[in-house]
Coordinates of C-alpha atoms in Angstrom, one line a residue:
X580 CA 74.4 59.6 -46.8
X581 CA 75.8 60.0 -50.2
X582 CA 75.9 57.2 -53.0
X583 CA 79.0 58.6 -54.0
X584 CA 81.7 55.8 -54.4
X585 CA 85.3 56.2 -52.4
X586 CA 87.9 55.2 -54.7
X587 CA 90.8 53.5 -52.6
X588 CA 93.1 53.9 -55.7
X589 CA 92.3 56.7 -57.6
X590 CA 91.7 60.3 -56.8
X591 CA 90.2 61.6 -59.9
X592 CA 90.1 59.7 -63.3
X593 CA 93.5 60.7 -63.8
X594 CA 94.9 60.8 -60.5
X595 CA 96.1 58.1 -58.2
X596 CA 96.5 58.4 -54.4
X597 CA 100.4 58.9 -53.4
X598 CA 100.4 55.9 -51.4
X599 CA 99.4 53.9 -54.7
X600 CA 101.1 55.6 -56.9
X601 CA 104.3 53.2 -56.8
X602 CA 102.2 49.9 -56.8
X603 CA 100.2 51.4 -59.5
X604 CA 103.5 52.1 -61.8
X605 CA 104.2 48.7 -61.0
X606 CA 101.0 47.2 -62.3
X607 CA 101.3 49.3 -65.3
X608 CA 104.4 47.7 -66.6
X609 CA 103.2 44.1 -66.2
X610 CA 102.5 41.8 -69.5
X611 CA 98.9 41.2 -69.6
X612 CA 99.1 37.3 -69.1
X613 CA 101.4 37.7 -66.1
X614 CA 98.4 38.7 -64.0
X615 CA 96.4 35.5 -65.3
X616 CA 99.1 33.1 -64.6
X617 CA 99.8 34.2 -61.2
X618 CA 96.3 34.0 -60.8
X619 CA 96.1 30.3 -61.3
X620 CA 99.3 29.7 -60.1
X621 CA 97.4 31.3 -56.4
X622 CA 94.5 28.9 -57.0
X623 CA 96.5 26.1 -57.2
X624 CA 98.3 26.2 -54.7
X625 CA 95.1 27.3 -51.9
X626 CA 93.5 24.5 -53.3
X627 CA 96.3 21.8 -52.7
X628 CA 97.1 23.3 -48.8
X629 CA 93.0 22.9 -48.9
X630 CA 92.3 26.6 -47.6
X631 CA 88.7 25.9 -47.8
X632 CA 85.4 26.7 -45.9
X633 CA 82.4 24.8 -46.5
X634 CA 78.9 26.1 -47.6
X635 CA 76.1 25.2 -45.6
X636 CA 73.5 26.2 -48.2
X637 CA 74.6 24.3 -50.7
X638 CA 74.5 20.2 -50.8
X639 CA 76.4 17.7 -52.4
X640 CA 75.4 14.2 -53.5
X641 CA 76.0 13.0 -50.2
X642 CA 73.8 16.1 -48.3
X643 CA 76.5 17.9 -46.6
X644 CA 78.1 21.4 -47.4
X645 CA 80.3 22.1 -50.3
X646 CA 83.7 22.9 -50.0
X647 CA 85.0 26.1 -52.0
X648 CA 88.0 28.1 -52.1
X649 CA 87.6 31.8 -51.2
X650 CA 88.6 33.2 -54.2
X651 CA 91.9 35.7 -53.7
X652 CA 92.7 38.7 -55.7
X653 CA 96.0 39.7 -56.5
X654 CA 95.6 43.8 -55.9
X655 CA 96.3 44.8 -52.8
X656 CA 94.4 47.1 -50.1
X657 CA 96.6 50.0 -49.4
X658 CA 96.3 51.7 -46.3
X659 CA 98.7 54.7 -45.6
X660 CA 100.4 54.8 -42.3
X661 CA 98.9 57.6 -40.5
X662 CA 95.3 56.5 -41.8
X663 CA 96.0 53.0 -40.0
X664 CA 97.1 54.7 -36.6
X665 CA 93.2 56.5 -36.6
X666 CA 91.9 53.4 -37.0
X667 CA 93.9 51.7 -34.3
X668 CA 93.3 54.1 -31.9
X669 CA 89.3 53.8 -32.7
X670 CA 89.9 50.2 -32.6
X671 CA 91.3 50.0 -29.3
X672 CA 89.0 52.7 -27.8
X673 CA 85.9 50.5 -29.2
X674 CA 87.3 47.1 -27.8
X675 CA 88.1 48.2 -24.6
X676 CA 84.6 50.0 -23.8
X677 CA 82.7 46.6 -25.1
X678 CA 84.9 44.5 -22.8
X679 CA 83.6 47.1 -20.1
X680 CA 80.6 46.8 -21.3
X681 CA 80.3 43.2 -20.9
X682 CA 81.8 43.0 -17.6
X683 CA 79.1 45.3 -16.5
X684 CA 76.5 43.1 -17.4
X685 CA 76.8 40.3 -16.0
X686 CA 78.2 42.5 -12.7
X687 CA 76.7 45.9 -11.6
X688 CA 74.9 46.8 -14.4
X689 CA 75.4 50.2 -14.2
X690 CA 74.4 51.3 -17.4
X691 CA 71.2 49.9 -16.8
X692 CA 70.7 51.6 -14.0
X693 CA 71.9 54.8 -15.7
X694 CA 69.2 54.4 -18.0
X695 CA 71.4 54.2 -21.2
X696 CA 70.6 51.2 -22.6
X697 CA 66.7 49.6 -21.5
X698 CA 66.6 46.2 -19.8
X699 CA 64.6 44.3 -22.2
X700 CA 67.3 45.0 -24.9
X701 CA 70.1 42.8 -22.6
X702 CA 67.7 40.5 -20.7
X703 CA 65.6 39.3 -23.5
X704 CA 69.0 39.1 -25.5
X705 CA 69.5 35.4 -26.8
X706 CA 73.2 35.7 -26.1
X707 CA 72.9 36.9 -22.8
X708 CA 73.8 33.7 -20.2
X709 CA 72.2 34.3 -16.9
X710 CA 74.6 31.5 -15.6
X711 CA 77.8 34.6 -16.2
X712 CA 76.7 36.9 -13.6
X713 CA 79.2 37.6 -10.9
X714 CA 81.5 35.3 -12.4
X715 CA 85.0 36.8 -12.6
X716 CA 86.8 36.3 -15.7
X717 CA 91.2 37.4 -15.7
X718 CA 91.5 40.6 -16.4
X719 CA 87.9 41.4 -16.5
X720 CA 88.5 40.6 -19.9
X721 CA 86.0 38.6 -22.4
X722 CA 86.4 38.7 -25.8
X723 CA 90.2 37.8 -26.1
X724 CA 89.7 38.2 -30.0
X725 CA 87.6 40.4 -31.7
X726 CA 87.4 41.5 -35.4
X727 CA 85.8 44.9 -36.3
X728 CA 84.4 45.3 -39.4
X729 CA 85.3 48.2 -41.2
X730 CA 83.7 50.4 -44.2
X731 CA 85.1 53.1 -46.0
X732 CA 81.9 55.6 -47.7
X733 CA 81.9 59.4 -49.0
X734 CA 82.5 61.9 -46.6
X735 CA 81.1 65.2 -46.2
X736 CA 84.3 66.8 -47.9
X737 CA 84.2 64.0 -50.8
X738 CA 87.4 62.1 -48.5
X739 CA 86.7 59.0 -47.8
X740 CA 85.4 58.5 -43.9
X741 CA 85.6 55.2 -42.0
X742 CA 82.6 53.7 -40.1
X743 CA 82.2 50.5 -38.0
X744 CA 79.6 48.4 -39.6
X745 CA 79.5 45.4 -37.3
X746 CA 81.5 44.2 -34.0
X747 CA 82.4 40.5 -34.0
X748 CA 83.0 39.5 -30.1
X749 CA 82.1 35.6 -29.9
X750 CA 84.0 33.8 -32.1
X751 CA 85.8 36.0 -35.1
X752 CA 86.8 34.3 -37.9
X753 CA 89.3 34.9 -40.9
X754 CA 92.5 35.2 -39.8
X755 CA 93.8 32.6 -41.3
X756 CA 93.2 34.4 -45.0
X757 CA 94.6 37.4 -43.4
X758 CA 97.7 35.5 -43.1
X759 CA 98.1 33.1 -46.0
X760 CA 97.2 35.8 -48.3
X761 CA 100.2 37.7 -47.1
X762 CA 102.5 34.7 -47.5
X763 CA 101.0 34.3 -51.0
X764 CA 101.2 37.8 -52.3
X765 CA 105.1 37.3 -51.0
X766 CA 105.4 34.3 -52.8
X767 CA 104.0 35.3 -56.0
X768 CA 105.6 39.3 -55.9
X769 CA 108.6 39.5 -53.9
X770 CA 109.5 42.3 -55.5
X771 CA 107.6 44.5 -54.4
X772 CA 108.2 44.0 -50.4
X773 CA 111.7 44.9 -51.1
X774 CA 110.6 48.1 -53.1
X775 CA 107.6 48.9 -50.2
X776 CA 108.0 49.9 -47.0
X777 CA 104.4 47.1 -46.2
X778 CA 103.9 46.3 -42.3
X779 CA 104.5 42.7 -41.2
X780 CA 101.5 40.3 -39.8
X781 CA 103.1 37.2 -40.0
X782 CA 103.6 37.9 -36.1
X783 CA 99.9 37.1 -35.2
X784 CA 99.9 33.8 -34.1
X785 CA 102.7 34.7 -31.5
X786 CA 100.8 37.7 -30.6
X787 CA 97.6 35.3 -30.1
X788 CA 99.5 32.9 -28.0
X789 CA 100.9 35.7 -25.7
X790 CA 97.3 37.0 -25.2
X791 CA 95.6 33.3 -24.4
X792 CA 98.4 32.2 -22.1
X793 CA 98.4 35.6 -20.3
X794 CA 94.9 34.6 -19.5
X795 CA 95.3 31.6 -17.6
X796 CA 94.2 30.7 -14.1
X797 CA 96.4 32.1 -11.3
X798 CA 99.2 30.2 -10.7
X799 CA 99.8 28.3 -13.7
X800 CA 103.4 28.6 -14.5
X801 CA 103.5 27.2 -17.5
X802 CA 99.9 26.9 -19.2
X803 CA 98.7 24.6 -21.2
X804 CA 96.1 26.1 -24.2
X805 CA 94.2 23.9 -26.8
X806 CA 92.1 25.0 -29.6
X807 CA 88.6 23.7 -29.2
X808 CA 87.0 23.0 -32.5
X809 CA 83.7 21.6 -33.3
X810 CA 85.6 19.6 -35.8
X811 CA 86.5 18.6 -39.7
X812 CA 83.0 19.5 -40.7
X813 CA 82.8 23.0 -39.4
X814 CA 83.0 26.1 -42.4
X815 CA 86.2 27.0 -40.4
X816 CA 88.4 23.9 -39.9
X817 CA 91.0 25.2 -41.6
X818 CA 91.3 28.1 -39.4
X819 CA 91.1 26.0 -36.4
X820 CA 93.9 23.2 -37.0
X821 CA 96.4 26.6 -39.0
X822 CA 96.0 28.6 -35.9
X823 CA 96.8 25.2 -33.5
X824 CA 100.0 24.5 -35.7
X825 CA 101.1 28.0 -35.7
X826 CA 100.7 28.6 -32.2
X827 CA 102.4 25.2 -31.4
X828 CA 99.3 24.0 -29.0
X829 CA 97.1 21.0 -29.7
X830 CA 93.8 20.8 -31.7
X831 CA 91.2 19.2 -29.6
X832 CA 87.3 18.4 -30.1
X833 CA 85.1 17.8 -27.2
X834 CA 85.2 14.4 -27.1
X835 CA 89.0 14.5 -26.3
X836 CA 88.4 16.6 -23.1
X837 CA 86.8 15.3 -20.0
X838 CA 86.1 17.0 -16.0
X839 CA 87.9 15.6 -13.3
X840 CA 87.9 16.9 -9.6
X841 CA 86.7 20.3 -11.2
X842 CA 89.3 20.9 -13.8
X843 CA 89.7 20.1 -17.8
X844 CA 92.1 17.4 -18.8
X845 CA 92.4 16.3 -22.3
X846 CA 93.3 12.5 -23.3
X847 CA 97.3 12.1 -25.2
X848 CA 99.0 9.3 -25.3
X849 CA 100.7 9.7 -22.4
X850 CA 97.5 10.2 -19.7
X851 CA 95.9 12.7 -18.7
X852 CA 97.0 16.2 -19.3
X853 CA 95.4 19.2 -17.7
X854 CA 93.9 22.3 -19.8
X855 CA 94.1 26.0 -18.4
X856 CA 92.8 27.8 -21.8
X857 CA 91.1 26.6 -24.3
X858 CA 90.4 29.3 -27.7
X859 CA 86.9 27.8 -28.4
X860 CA 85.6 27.8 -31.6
X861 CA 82.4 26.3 -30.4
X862 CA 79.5 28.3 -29.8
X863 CA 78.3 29.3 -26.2
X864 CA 75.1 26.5 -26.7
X865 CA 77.1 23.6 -27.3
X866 CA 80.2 24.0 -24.9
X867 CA 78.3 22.2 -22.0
X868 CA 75.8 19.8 -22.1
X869 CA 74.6 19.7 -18.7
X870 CA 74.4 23.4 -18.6
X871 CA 73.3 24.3 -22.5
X872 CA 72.0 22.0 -25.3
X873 CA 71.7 18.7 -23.8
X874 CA 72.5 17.1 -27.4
X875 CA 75.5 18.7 -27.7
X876 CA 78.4 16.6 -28.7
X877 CA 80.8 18.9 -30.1
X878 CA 81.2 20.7 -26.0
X879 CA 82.9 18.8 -22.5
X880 CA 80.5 18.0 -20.2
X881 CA 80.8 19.8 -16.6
X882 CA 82.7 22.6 -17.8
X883 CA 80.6 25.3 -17.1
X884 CA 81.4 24.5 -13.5
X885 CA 85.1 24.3 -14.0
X886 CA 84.9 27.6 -15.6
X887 CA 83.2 29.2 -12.8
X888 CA 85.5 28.0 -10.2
X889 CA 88.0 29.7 -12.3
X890 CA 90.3 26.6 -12.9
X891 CA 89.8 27.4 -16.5
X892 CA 89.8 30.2 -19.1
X893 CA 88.1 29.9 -22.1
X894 CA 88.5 32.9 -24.7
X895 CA 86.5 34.0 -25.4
X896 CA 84.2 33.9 -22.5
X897 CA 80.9 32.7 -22.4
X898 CA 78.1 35.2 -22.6
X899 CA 80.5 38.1 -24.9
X900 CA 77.7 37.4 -27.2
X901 CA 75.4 39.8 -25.9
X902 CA 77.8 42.7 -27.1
X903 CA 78.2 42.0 -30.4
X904 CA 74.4 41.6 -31.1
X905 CA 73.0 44.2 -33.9
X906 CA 70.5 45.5 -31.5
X907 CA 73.1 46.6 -29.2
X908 CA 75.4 48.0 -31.7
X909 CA 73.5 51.2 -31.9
X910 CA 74.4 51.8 -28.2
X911 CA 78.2 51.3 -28.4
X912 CA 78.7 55.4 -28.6
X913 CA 76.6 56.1 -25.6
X914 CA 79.3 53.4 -24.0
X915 CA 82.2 55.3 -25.2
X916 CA 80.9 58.3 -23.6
X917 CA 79.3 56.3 -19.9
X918 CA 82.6 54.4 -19.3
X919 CA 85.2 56.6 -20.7
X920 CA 83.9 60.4 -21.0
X921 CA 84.8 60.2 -24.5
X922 CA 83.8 60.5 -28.3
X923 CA 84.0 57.8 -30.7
X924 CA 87.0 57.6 -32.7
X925 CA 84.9 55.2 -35.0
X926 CA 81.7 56.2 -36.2
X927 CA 78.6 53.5 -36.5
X928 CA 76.3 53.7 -39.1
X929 CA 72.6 55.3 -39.0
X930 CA 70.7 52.0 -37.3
X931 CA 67.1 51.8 -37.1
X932 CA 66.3 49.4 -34.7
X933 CA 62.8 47.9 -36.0
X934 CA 61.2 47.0 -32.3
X935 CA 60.6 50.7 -32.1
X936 CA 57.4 51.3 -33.7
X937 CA 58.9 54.5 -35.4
X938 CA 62.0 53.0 -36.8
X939 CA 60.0 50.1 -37.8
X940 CA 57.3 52.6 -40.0
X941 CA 60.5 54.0 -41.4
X942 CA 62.0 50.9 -42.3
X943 CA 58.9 49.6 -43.8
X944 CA 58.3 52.7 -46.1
X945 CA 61.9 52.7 -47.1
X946 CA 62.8 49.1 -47.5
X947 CA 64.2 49.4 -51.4
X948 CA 66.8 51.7 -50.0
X949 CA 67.9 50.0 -46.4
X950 CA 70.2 47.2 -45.9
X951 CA 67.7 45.2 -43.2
X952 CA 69.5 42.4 -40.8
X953 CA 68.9 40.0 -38.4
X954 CA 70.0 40.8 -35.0
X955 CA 71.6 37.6 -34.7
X956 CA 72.4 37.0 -38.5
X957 CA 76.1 36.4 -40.1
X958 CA 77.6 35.4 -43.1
X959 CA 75.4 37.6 -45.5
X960 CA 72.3 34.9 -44.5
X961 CA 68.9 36.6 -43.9
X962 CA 69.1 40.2 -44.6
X963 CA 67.6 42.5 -47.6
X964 CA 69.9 44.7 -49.5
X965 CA 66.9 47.1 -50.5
X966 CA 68.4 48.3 -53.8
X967 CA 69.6 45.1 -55.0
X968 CA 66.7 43.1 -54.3
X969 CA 63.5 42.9 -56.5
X970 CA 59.6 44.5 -55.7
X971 CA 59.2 40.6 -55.1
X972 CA 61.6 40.0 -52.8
X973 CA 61.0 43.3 -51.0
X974 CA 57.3 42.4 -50.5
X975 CA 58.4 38.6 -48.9
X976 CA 60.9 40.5 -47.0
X977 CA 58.2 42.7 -45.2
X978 CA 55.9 40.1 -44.3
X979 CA 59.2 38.4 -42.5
X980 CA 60.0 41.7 -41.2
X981 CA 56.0 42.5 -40.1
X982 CA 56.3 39.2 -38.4
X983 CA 59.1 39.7 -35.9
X984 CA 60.3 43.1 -36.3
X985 CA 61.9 42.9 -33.1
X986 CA 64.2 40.3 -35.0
X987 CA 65.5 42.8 -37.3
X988 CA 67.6 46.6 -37.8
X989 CA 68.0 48.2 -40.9
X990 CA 70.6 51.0 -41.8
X991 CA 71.5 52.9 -44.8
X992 CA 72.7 51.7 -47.7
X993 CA 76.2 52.8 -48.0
X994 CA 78.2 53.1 -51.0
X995 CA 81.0 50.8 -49.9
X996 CA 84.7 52.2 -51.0
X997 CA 86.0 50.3 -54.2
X998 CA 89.4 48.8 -54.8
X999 CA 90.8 47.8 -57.9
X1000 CA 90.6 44.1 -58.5
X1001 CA 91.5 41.7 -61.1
X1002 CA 88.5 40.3 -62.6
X1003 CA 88.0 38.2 -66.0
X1004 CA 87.5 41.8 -67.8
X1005 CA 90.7 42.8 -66.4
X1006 CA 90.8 45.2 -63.5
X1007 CA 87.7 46.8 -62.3
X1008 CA 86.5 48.4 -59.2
X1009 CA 84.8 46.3 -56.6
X1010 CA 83.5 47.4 -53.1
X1011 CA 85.5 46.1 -50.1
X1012 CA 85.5 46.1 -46.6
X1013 CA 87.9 45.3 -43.9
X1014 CA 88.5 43.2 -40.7
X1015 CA 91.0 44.1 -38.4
X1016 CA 91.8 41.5 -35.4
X1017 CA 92.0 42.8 -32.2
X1018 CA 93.6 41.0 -29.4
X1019 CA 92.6 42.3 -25.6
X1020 CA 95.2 40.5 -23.2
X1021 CA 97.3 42.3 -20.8
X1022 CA 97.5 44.7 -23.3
X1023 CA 95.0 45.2 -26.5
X1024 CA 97.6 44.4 -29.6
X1025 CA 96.7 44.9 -33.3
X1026 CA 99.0 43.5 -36.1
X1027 CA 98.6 46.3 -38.8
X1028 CA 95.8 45.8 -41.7
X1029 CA 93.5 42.9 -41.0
X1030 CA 91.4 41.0 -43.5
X1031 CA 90.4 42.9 -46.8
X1032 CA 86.7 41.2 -48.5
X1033 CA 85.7 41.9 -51.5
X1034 CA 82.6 41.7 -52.9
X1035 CA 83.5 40.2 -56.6
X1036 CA 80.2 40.3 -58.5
X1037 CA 80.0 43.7 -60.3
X1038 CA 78.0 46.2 -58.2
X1039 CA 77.4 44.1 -55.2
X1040 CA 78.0 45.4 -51.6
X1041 CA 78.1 41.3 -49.6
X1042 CA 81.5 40.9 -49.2
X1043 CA 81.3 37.8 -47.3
X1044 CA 82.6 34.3 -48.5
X1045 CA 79.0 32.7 -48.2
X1046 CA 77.7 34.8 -50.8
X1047 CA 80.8 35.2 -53.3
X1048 CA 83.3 37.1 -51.8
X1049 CA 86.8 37.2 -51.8
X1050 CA 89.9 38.4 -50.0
X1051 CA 92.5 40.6 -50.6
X1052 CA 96.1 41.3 -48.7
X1053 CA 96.1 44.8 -46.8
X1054 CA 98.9 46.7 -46.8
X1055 CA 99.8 49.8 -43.7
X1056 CA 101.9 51.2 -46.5
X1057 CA 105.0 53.7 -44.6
X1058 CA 106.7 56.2 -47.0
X1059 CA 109.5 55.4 -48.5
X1060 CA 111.8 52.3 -49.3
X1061 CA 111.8 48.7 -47.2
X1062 CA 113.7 49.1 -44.0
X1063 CA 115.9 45.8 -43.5
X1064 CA 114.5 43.4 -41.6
X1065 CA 110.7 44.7 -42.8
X1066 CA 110.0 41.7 -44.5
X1067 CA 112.6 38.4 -45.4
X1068 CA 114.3 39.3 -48.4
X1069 CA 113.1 37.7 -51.9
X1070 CA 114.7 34.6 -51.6
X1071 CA 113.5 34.4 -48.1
X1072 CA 110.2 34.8 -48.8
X1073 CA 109.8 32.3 -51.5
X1074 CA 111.4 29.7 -49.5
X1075 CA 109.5 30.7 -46.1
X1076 CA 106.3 31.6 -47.6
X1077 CA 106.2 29.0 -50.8
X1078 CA 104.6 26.4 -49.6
X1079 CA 101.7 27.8 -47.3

């Protein structure tokens, strides 16, 4: 692949895009401390609503994680229209075959039998959960919520072409930016949704309430759905108690549910109340602890059993794990084309899967210039970015990877697309990628964009939050001027979206 760079922006050095080319005139005639001052006038505000996520790796005083702000830049990702309706389709196509997939799995197993994907890559998965098979889950649907991640590198023509890098299918996180960078941007710039035709997102959380309820147990009228969180201390708190208030549903940890006559109640001041879906944001292992980690305190014990019985829908199920692993990811074309006689929409990126002797020599003799993961890694942790890593680091690297090379796959290193950004030198390029959220109810919905990271330190390709990243709003930019009703109108959106 080419180490070409994809300039979202700009065409040539003296061309921009046409769907920039009114946000860039706009940027052009702004003082140069205007920038700066909404800048910290951003900050401050994230930091006093306490949009936060805690860093495991680092300690304070006390031992436990650091709490930073994901930094937010002010320069939109622009996504033309008709670009965004390729990469729904692809999105959809993608989501649907892995909730197939799944399904199959821990049912007939078909493409096993088919010979498409071998055993050992599924049974001696650590996210496959023996305990799922022949349970039925509504709609034969497991992961409820799923965010894609998206990169943009050269194509063959010099265009810019789209490939999935990574499929997030047990607990997908970042919404929440998604969404408070939106408000923010409206806040701070209301001028320019009146000037832009720049889809809405600030549906979502009406969207994800549609799709949870929709998958509770037969029968339930009127269904009751928490958010499960493991609680204050977790990276993603934020995201758990924003999406409970915006949905209107209450925030619950394990201690506050309990198993009685083989359904989930949670405690309230008024008694008991019974649960038919809970959005867990607690990992498969510590949901149960008569049926997973025994120490588990964070999980309801019994539920398991409740689940089975189907008195209970949790989204997203136990056991989607094993599709969203790195060493299945390779397979998800061959899915497309067993369970739906089709091509990809959305290509994957080169993998080299390093249990295979051959793609293990490979990776071995190429290691400065392959990104190498962990099969179960995330959040940046544990992988080697070949040529941004020293011959030091390389050589520790290959004893790890020598050691358990069925722990690892390496791919190309891509020349991620860059966006402008405002950095302390002013605006520079940065590489970015993007997360759309996918939501698989009745029907699979999509709001329009997702969540834009950006990789902030000069010529670095981690985008992730853990390792410096930050997040930008993404506009699916239409032609034209703002159609009423597109977005609230100025004042609207400085008294709706002022105070986040």
């Amino acid at each position: 692949m080419s180490r070409l760079t994809f300039d979202e922006m700009n065409a040539t050095a003296s061309s921009v895009r046409a769907h920039y080319q009114g946000y860039q005139r706009w940027l052009a005639m702004q003082p140069a401390d205007m920038m700066e001052a909404r800048r910290v006038e951003a900050e401050m505000i994230f930091r006093r609503v306490g949009i936060t996520f805690a860093v495991y790796g680092d300690k304070d005083e006390d031992g436990a994680g650091t709490e930073r702000l994901i930094p937010f830049d002010l320069i939109p990702r622009i996504i033309p229209v008709h670009e965004w309706a390729s990469i729904e389709k692809g999105l959809i196509q993608r989501v649907t075959v892995l909730n197939r997939f799944i399904h199959d799995v821990y049912h007939g197993q078909e493409i096993i039998k088919a010979g498409v994907i071998p055993s050992e890559q599924i049974f001696q998965n650590a996210q496959f959960r023996p305990e799922m098979m022949g349970v039925n889950v509504p709609g034969d649907i497991y992961s409820h919520i799923s965010g894609i991640d998206i990169v943009r590198a050269p194509g063959a023509q010099g265009e810019g072409e789209y490939y999935v890098l990574e499929d997030n299918l047990r607990v997908a996180s970042g919404v929440s930016y998604m969404l408070e960078g939106r408000k923010m941007m409206m806040r701070l710039f209301p001028e320019l949704f009146s000037e832009n035709r720049v889809a809405p997102v600030a549906h979502y959380p009406d969207l994800l309430l549609e799709t949870l309820r929709a998958m509770a147990p037969p029968a339930t009228d009127e269904p009751t759905v928490v958010v499960l969180t493991p609680g204050m201390f977790n990276s993603a708190y934020f995201e758990h108690a924003f999406l409970a208030q915006q949905m209107g549903v209450e925030l619950v940890e394990g201690q506050d549910l309990f198993v009685k006559d083989n359904f989930v109640y949670m405690r309230t001041t008024r008694g008991p109340k019974r649960v038919d879906v809970i959005y867990r944001r607690v990992d498969d292992e510590s949901l149960d602890p008569l049926a997973f980690r025994p120490t588990s305190t964070l999980g309801c014990a019994g539920l398991l059993n409740v689940y089975r019985s189907g008195n209970v829908s949790l989204c997203n199920a136990i056991g989607t794990g094993v599709a969203d692993d790195k060493s299945i990811y390779p397979y998800v074309p061959k899915m497309i084309e067993f369970y739906l006689g089709e091509k990809p929409l959305l290509k994957n990126v080169p993998t080299y899967l390093c249990r295979n002797k051959e793609d293990l020599q490979y990776t071995l003799a190429n290691l400065k210039d392959l990104v190498v993961k962990e099969v179960h890694g995330a959040g940046g942790y544990g992988m080697l970015v070949g040529p941004a890593s020293t011959s030091a680091e390389i050589e520790d690297f290959r004893r790890v990877l020598l050691a358990n090379p069925s722990g690892y796959i390496a791919q190309p290193t891509l020349s991620l697309s860059t966006c402008p950004t405002y950095v302390e030198s002013g605006v520079a390029p940065r590489h970015i990628d993007l997360r759309p959220f996918v939501l698989s109810g009745k029907e699979v919905q999509i709001v329009p964009g997702g969540l834009t990271r950006v990789a902030l330190k000069e010529g670095s390709l981690v985008v992730n939050s853990s390792q410096g990243g930050g997040t930008k709003d993404t506009w699916v930019l239409q032609t034209g001027t703002a159609a009423p009703g597109q977005h609230p109108s100025p004042s609207q959106a400085q008294s709706n979206g002022g105070e986040l």
